[in-house]
């Protein structure tokens, strides 16, 4: 019961932080404050901040329920479950935002990619191939299941990396003892 509570609370907090930062960043894109390059940095930094609750969730469980000791695999289990909850909330947040205000996101992103290629001096054949590829991707992205999967794949790997680091550190009883 205690583990489920820790996982749920930390997953909800992480998902809320990452989702909120996603919603905040989109109007910044539209106003030109963020572009697709620095927006990616902002986005992944927001994910890391939100997913830091994985570390705190594992540590709380270790210190309050396991008397300051946790196995690597127990920590992995807790961290992955927190990451799954947070990632699901993040992807659902994107779905809601996309359906209400972001349907032209992929068109804008495609135009940005092509513009960047032209600025770097890409050939007309390369640009035409990129346009074709982006058009196929845009069509695929219209499917909500595919879009949800892509959005999960943005954040879930970050959660897994944070889980691995946290599990490695917190399995040592002497690391930040209670």
Coordinates of N, CA and C in Angstrom, one line a residue:
X1 N 0.8 -1.2 0.0 CA 0.0 0.0 0.0 C 0.9 1.3 0.0
X2 N 1.9 1.2 0.8 CA 2.8 2.4 1.0 C 3.5 2.6 -0.4
X3 N 4.0 1.5 -1.0 CA 4.7 1.7 -2.3 C 3.7 2.2 -3.3
X4 N 2.5 1.8 -3.4 CA 1.6 2.2 -4.4 C 1.3 3.7 -4.2
X5 N 1.2 4.1 -3.0 CA 0.9 5.6 -2.7 C 2.1 6.4 -3.2
X6 N 3.3 6.0 -2.8 CA 4.5 6.7 -3.3 C 4.6 6.8 -4.8
X7 N 4.3 5.7 -5.4 CA 4.4 5.7 -6.9 C 3.3 6.6 -7.5
X8 N 2.1 6.5 -7.0 CA 1.1 7.3 -7.5 C 1.3 8.8 -7.3
X9 N 1.6 9.2 -6.1 CA 1.9 10.6 -5.8 C 3.0 11.2 -6.6
X10 N 4.1 10.5 -6.7 CA 5.3 11.0 -7.4 C 5.1 11.0 -8.9
X11 N 4.4 10.0 -9.4 CA 4.0 9.9 -10.8 C 3.1 11.1 -11.2
X12 N 2.1 11.4 -10.4 CA 1.2 12.5 -10.7 C 1.9 13.8 -10.6
X13 N 2.8 14.0 -9.6 CA 3.5 15.2 -9.5 C 4.5 15.4 -10.8
X14 N 5.2 14.4 -11.1 CA 6.1 14.4 -12.3 C 5.3 14.7 -13.6
X15 N 4.2 14.0 -13.7 CA 3.4 14.2 -14.9 C 2.8 15.6 -15.0
X16 N 2.4 16.2 -13.8 CA 1.8 17.5 -13.8 C 2.9 18.6 -14.1
X17 N 4.1 18.4 -13.6 CA 5.2 19.3 -13.9 C 5.5 19.3 -15.4
X18 N 5.8 18.1 -15.9 CA 6.2 18.0 -17.3 C 5.0 18.5 -18.2
X19 N 3.8 18.1 -17.9 CA 2.7 18.5 -18.7 C 2.4 20.0 -18.7
X20 N 2.5 20.6 -17.5 CA 2.4 22.0 -17.4 C 3.4 22.8 -18.1
X21 N 4.7 22.3 -18.1 CA 5.7 23.0 -18.8 C 5.5 22.8 -20.3
X22 N 5.0 21.7 -20.7 CA 4.7 21.5 -22.1 C 3.6 22.6 -22.6
X23 N 2.6 22.7 -21.8 CA 1.5 23.7 -22.2 C 2.0 25.1 -22.1
X24 N 2.9 25.4 -21.2 CA 3.5 26.8 -21.1 C 4.4 27.0 -22.3
X25 N 5.2 26.0 -22.7 CA 6.1 26.3 -23.8 C 5.5 26.5 -25.1
X26 N 4.3 25.9 -25.4 CA 3.7 26.0 -26.7 C 3.4 27.5 -27.1
X27 N 2.8 28.3 -26.3 CA 2.6 29.7 -26.6 C 3.9 30.5 -26.8
X28 N 5.0 30.0 -26.1 CA 6.3 30.6 -26.3 C 6.8 30.4 -27.7
X29 N 6.5 29.2 -28.2 CA 6.9 28.9 -29.6 C 6.1 29.8 -30.6
X30 N 4.8 29.9 -30.3 CA 4.0 30.7 -31.2 C 4.4 32.2 -31.2
X31 N 4.9 32.7 -30.1 CA 5.4 34.1 -30.1 C 6.8 34.3 -30.5
X32 N 7.5 33.2 -30.8 CA 8.9 33.3 -31.3 C 9.9 33.4 -30.2
X33 N 9.5 33.2 -28.9 CA 10.4 33.2 -27.8 C 11.3 32.0 -27.8
X34 N 10.6 30.9 -28.1 CA 11.3 29.6 -28.2 C 11.2 29.2 -29.7
X35 N 12.3 28.5 -30.2 CA 12.2 27.9 -31.5 C 12.4 26.4 -31.3
X36 N 12.4 25.6 -32.4 CA 12.4 24.2 -32.2 C 13.8 23.7 -31.6
X37 N 14.8 24.5 -31.8 CA 16.1 24.1 -31.2 C 16.2 24.3 -29.7
X38 N 16.0 25.6 -29.3 CA 16.0 25.8 -27.8 C 14.8 25.3 -27.1
X39 N 13.7 25.2 -27.8 CA 12.5 24.6 -27.3 C 12.7 23.1 -26.8
X40 N 13.6 22.4 -27.6 CA 13.9 21.1 -27.2 C 14.7 21.0 -25.9
X41 N 15.6 21.9 -25.8 CA 16.4 22.0 -24.5 C 15.4 22.3 -23.3
X42 N 14.5 23.3 -23.5 CA 13.6 23.7 -22.5 C 12.7 22.5 -22.2
X43 N 12.2 21.8 -23.2 CA 11.3 20.6 -23.0 C 12.0 19.5 -22.2
X44 N 13.2 19.1 -22.6 CA 13.9 18.0 -21.9 C 14.3 18.5 -20.5
X45 N 14.7 19.7 -20.3 CA 15.0 20.2 -19.0 C 13.7 20.1 -18.1
X46 N 12.6 20.5 -18.6 CA 11.3 20.4 -17.9 C 11.0 18.9 -17.5
X47 N 11.3 18.0 -18.4 CA 11.1 16.6 -18.1 C 12.0 16.1 -17.0
X48 N 13.3 16.5 -17.1 CA 14.2 16.1 -16.0 C 13.8 16.6 -14.7
X49 N 13.3 17.9 -14.6 CA 12.9 18.5 -13.4 C 11.7 17.7 -12.8
X50 N 10.7 17.5 -13.7 CA 9.5 16.7 -13.3 C 9.8 15.3 -12.8
X51 N 10.7 14.7 -13.6 CA 11.0 13.3 -13.3 C 12.0 13.1 -12.2
X52 N 12.5 14.2 -11.7 CA 13.3 14.1 -10.5 C 12.5 13.5 -9.3
X53 N 11.2 13.5 -9.4 CA 10.4 12.8 -8.3 C 10.7 11.3 -8.3
X54 N 11.2 10.8 -9.3 CA 11.6 9.3 -9.3 C 12.6 9.1 -8.2
X55 N 13.6 10.0 -8.2 CA 14.7 9.8 -7.2 C 14.0 10.0 -5.8
X56 N 13.2 11.0 -5.6 CA 12.6 11.2 -4.3 C 11.6 10.1 -3.9
X57 N 10.9 9.5 -4.8 CA 10.0 8.4 -4.6 C 10.8 7.2 -4.1
X58 N 11.9 6.9 -4.8 CA 12.7 5.7 -4.4 C 13.3 5.9 -3.0
X59 N 13.8 7.1 -2.8 CA 14.5 7.4 -1.5 C 13.4 7.4 -0.4
X60 N 12.3 7.9 -0.6 CA 11.2 7.9 0.4 C 10.9 6.4 0.8
X61 N 10.7 5.6 -0.2 CA 10.4 4.2 0.0 C 11.5 3.5 0.8
X62 N 12.7 3.7 0.3 CA 13.9 3.1 0.9 C 14.0 3.5 2.4
X63 N 13.9 4.8 2.7 CA 14.1 5.3 4.0 C 12.9 5.1 5.0
X64 N 11.7 5.1 4.5 CA 10.5 5.0 5.4 C 9.9 3.6 5.4
X65 N 10.2 2.8 4.5 CA 9.6 1.5 4.4 C 10.6 0.4 4.5
X66 N 11.8 0.6 4.0 CA 12.8 -0.5 4.0 C 14.0 -0.2 4.9
X67 N 13.8 0.6 5.9 CA 14.8 0.9 6.9 C 16.2 1.3 6.3
X68 N 16.1 2.1 5.3 CA 17.3 2.7 4.7 C 18.1 1.8 3.7
X69 N 17.4 0.7 3.3 CA 18.1 -0.3 2.3 C 17.1 -0.7 1.3
X70 N 17.5 -0.6 0.0 CA 16.6 -1.1 -1.1 C 17.5 -1.8 -2.1
X71 N 16.9 -2.8 -2.7 CA 17.7 -3.5 -3.8 C 17.6 -2.7 -5.1
X72 N 18.5 -2.9 -6.0 CA 18.5 -2.3 -7.3 C 17.2 -2.5 -8.0
X73 N 16.7 -3.8 -8.0 CA 15.5 -4.1 -8.7 C 14.2 -3.5 -8.1
X74 N 14.2 -3.4 -6.8 CA 13.0 -2.8 -6.1 C 13.0 -1.3 -6.6
X75 N 14.1 -0.7 -6.6 CA 14.2 0.7 -7.0 C 13.8 0.9 -8.4
X76 N 14.3 0.0 -9.3 CA 13.9 0.0 -10.7 C 12.4 -0.1 -10.9
X77 N 11.8 -1.0 -10.2 CA 10.3 -1.2 -10.2 C 9.6 0.1 -9.9
X78 N 10.0 0.7 -8.8 CA 9.4 2.0 -8.3 C 9.6 3.1 -9.3
X79 N 10.8 3.2 -9.8 CA 11.1 4.3 -10.8 C 10.4 4.2 -12.1
X80 N 10.4 2.9 -12.6 CA 9.7 2.7 -13.9 C 8.2 3.0 -13.8
X81 N 7.6 2.6 -12.7 CA 6.2 2.8 -12.5 C 5.9 4.3 -12.4
X82 N 6.7 5.0 -11.7 CA 6.6 6.5 -11.6 C 6.7 7.1 -13.0
X83 N 7.7 6.6 -13.7 CA 7.9 7.2 -15.1 C 6.8 6.9 -16.0
X84 N 6.2 5.7 -15.9 CA 5.0 5.3 -16.7 C 3.8 6.2 -16.4
X85 N 3.6 6.5 -15.2 CA 2.4 7.4 -14.8 C 2.7 8.8 -15.3
X86 N 3.9 9.3 -15.1 CA 4.3 10.6 -15.5 C 4.2 10.7 -17.1
X87 N 4.7 9.7 -17.7 CA 4.7 9.8 -19.2 C 3.3 9.7 -19.8
X88 N 2.5 8.9 -19.2 CA 1.1 8.9 -19.6 C 0.4 10.2 -19.4
X89 N 0.6 10.9 -18.3 CA 0.0 12.2 -18.1 C 0.6 13.2 -19.1
X90 N 1.9 13.2 -19.4 CA 2.5 14.0 -20.3 C 1.9 13.8 -21.7
X91 N 1.7 12.6 -22.1 CA 1.2 12.3 -23.5 C -0.3 12.7 -23.5
X92 N -1.0 12.4 -22.5 CA -2.4 12.9 -22.5 C -2.5 14.4 -22.5
X93 N -1.6 15.1 -21.8 CA -1.6 16.5 -21.9 C -1.4 17.0 -23.3
X94 N -0.4 16.4 -24.0 CA -0.2 16.8 -25.4 C -1.4 16.5 -26.3
X95 N -2.1 15.4 -26.0 CA -3.3 15.0 -26.8 C -4.3 16.1 -26.7
X96 N -4.6 16.5 -25.4 CA -5.6 17.6 -25.2 C -5.1 18.9 -25.8
X97 N -3.9 19.3 -25.6 CA -3.4 20.5 -26.2 C -3.5 20.4 -27.7
X98 N -3.0 19.4 -28.3 CA -3.0 19.2 -29.7 C -4.4 19.3 -30.3
X99 N -5.3 18.7 -29.7 CA -6.7 18.7 -30.2 C -7.4 20.1 -30.1
X100 N -7.0 20.9 -29.1 CA -7.6 22.2 -28.9 C -6.9 23.3 -29.5
X101 N -5.5 23.2 -29.6 CA -4.8 24.4 -30.0 C -3.6 24.1 -30.9
X102 N -3.2 22.8 -31.1 CA -2.0 22.5 -31.7 C -2.0 21.7 -33.0
X103 N -3.2 21.7 -33.7 CA -3.3 20.9 -34.9 C -2.3 21.3 -36.0
X104 N -1.9 22.5 -36.0 CA -0.9 23.0 -37.0 C 0.5 22.8 -36.6
X105 N 0.8 22.2 -35.5 CA 2.1 22.0 -35.0 C 3.0 21.3 -36.0
X106 N 2.6 20.2 -36.6 CA 3.5 19.5 -37.5 C 3.7 20.3 -38.8
X107 N 2.7 21.0 -39.2 CA 2.9 21.9 -40.4 C 4.0 22.9 -40.1
X108 N 4.0 23.5 -39.0 CA 5.0 24.5 -38.6 C 6.4 23.9 -38.4
X109 N 6.4 22.7 -37.8 CA 7.6 22.0 -37.6 C 8.2 21.6 -39.0
X110 N 7.4 21.1 -39.9 CA 7.9 20.7 -41.2 C 8.5 21.9 -42.0
X111 N 7.8 23.0 -41.9 CA 8.3 24.2 -42.5 C 9.6 24.6 -41.9
X112 N 9.8 24.5 -40.6 CA 11.0 24.8 -39.9 C 12.2 23.9 -40.4
X113 N 11.9 22.6 -40.5 CA 12.9 21.7 -41.0 C 13.4 22.0 -42.4
X114 N 12.4 22.3 -43.3 CA 12.7 22.7 -44.7 C 13.5 24.0 -44.7
X115 N 13.1 25.0 -44.0 CA 13.8 26.3 -43.9 C 15.2 26.1 -43.5
X116 N 15.4 25.3 -42.5 CA 16.8 25.0 -41.9 C 17.6 24.3 -43.0
X117 N 17.1 23.4 -43.7 CA 17.8 22.7 -44.8 C 18.2 23.7 -45.9
X118 N 17.3 24.6 -46.3 CA 17.6 25.6 -47.3 C 18.7 26.5 -46.8
X119 N 18.6 26.9 -45.6 CA 19.7 27.8 -45.0 C 21.0 27.2 -45.0
X120 N 21.1 25.8 -44.9 CA 22.3 25.1 -44.9 C 22.8 24.8 -46.3
X121 N 22.0 25.1 -47.3 CA 22.4 24.9 -48.7 C 22.1 23.5 -49.2
X122 N 21.1 22.9 -48.7 CA 20.7 21.6 -49.2 C 20.3 21.7 -50.7
X123 N 20.5 20.6 -51.4 CA 20.1 20.6 -52.8 C 18.6 20.5 -52.9
X124 N 18.1 20.8 -54.1 CA 16.6 20.7 -54.3 C 16.1 19.3 -54.2
X125 N 17.0 18.3 -54.6 CA 16.6 16.9 -54.4 C 16.4 16.5 -53.0
X126 N 17.4 17.0 -52.1 CA 17.3 16.7 -50.7 C 16.1 17.3 -50.1
X127 N 15.8 18.5 -50.5 CA 14.7 19.3 -49.9 C 13.4 18.6 -50.4
X128 N 13.3 18.2 -51.6 CA 12.1 17.5 -52.1 C 11.9 16.2 -51.4
X129 N 13.0 15.4 -51.1 CA 12.9 14.2 -50.4 C 12.4 14.4 -48.9
X130 N 13.0 15.5 -48.3 CA 12.6 15.8 -47.0 C 11.1 16.2 -46.9
X131 N 10.6 17.0 -47.9 CA 9.2 17.3 -48.0 C 8.3 16.1 -48.1
X132 N 8.7 15.2 -48.9 CA 8.0 13.9 -49.0 C 7.9 13.2 -47.7
X133 N 9.1 13.0 -47.1 CA 9.2 12.3 -45.8 C 8.4 13.0 -44.8
X134 N 8.5 14.3 -44.7 CA 7.7 15.1 -43.7 C 6.2 14.9 -43.9
X135 N 5.8 14.9 -45.2 CA 4.4 14.8 -45.5 C 3.8 13.4 -45.1
X136 N 4.6 12.4 -45.3 CA 4.2 11.0 -44.8 C 4.1 11.0 -43.3
X137 N 5.1 11.6 -42.6 CA 5.1 11.6 -41.2 C 3.9 12.4 -40.7
X138 N 3.6 13.6 -41.3 CA 2.5 14.4 -40.9 C 1.2 13.6 -41.0
X139 N 1.0 12.8 -42.0 CA -0.2 12.0 -42.2 C -0.3 10.9 -41.1
X140 N 0.8 10.3 -40.8 CA 0.9 9.3 -39.8 C 0.6 9.9 -38.4
X141 N 1.1 11.2 -38.2 CA 0.9 11.9 -36.9 C -0.5 12.2 -36.6
X142 N -1.4 12.2 -37.6 CA -2.8 12.6 -37.4 C -3.5 11.5 -36.7
X143 N -3.0 10.3 -36.7 CA -3.5 9.1 -35.9 C -3.2 9.3 -34.4
X144 N -4.2 9.4 -33.6 CA -4.0 9.7 -32.2 C -3.2 8.6 -31.4
X145 N -3.3 7.4 -31.9 CA -2.6 6.3 -31.2 C -1.1 6.4 -31.6
X146 N -0.8 6.7 -32.8 CA 0.6 6.9 -33.2 C 1.2 8.2 -32.5
X147 N 0.4 9.2 -32.5 CA 0.8 10.5 -31.9 C 1.1 10.3 -30.4
X148 N 0.2 9.5 -29.7 CA 0.4 9.2 -28.3 C 1.7 8.4 -28.1
X149 N 1.9 7.4 -28.9 CA 3.1 6.6 -28.8 C 4.4 7.5 -29.0
X150 N 4.4 8.4 -30.0 CA 5.5 9.2 -30.2 C 5.8 10.1 -29.0
X151 N 4.7 10.6 -28.4 CA 4.8 11.5 -27.3 C 5.4 10.7 -26.1
X152 N 4.9 9.5 -25.9 CA 5.5 8.7 -24.8 C 7.0 8.5 -25.0
X153 N 7.4 8.3 -26.3 CA 8.8 8.0 -26.5 C 9.7 9.3 -26.4
X154 N 9.0 10.4 -26.2 CA 9.8 11.6 -25.9 C 10.3 11.6 -24.4
X155 N 9.4 11.2 -23.5 CA 9.6 11.4 -22.1 C 10.0 10.1 -21.4
X156 N 9.5 8.9 -21.8 CA 9.7 7.7 -21.1 C 11.2 7.3 -21.1
X157 N 12.0 7.5 -22.1 CA 13.4 7.2 -22.0 C 14.1 8.1 -21.0
X158 N 13.7 9.3 -20.9 CA 14.3 10.2 -19.8 C 14.0 9.6 -18.4
X159 N 12.8 9.2 -18.2 CA 12.4 8.6 -17.0 C 13.2 7.3 -16.7
X160 N 13.4 6.5 -17.7 CA 14.2 5.3 -17.5 C 15.7 5.6 -17.1
X161 N 16.2 6.6 -17.8 CA 17.6 7.0 -17.4 C 17.7 7.5 -16.0
X162 N 16.7 8.3 -15.6 CA 16.7 8.8 -14.2 C 16.5 7.7 -13.2
X163 N 15.6 6.7 -13.6 CA 15.4 5.5 -12.8 C 16.7 4.8 -12.6
X164 N 17.4 4.5 -13.7 CA 18.7 3.8 -13.6 C 19.7 4.5 -12.7
X165 N 19.8 5.8 -12.9 CA 20.8 6.6 -12.0 C 20.3 6.5 -10.6
X166 N 19.1 6.7 -10.3 CA 18.5 6.8 -9.0 C 18.7 5.4 -8.3
X167 N 18.4 4.3 -9.0 CA 18.5 3.0 -8.4 C 19.9 2.7 -8.1
X168 N 20.8 3.1 -9.0 CA 22.3 2.8 -8.7 C 22.8 3.5 -7.5
X169 N 22.4 4.8 -7.4 CA 22.8 5.6 -6.2 C 22.2 5.2 -4.9
X170 N 20.8 5.0 -5.0 CA 20.1 4.7 -3.7 C 20.2 3.3 -3.2
X171 N 20.7 2.4 -4.0 CA 20.8 1.0 -3.4 C 21.9 1.0 -2.4
X172 N 22.8 2.0 -2.4 CA 23.9 2.1 -1.4 C 23.3 2.7 -0.2
X173 N 23.3 2.0 0.9 CA 22.7 2.4 2.2 C 23.4 3.8 2.7
X174 N 24.6 4.0 2.4 CA 25.3 5.2 2.9 C 25.0 6.5 2.0
X175 N 24.4 6.3 0.9 CA 24.1 7.4 0.0 C 22.9 8.1 0.5
X176 N 23.0 9.4 1.0 CA 22.0 10.2 1.6 C 21.1 9.4 2.6
X177 N 21.7 8.9 3.7 CA 20.9 8.2 4.6 C 19.8 9.0 5.2
X178 N 18.8 8.3 5.7 CA 17.6 9.0 6.3 C 18.0 9.9 7.5

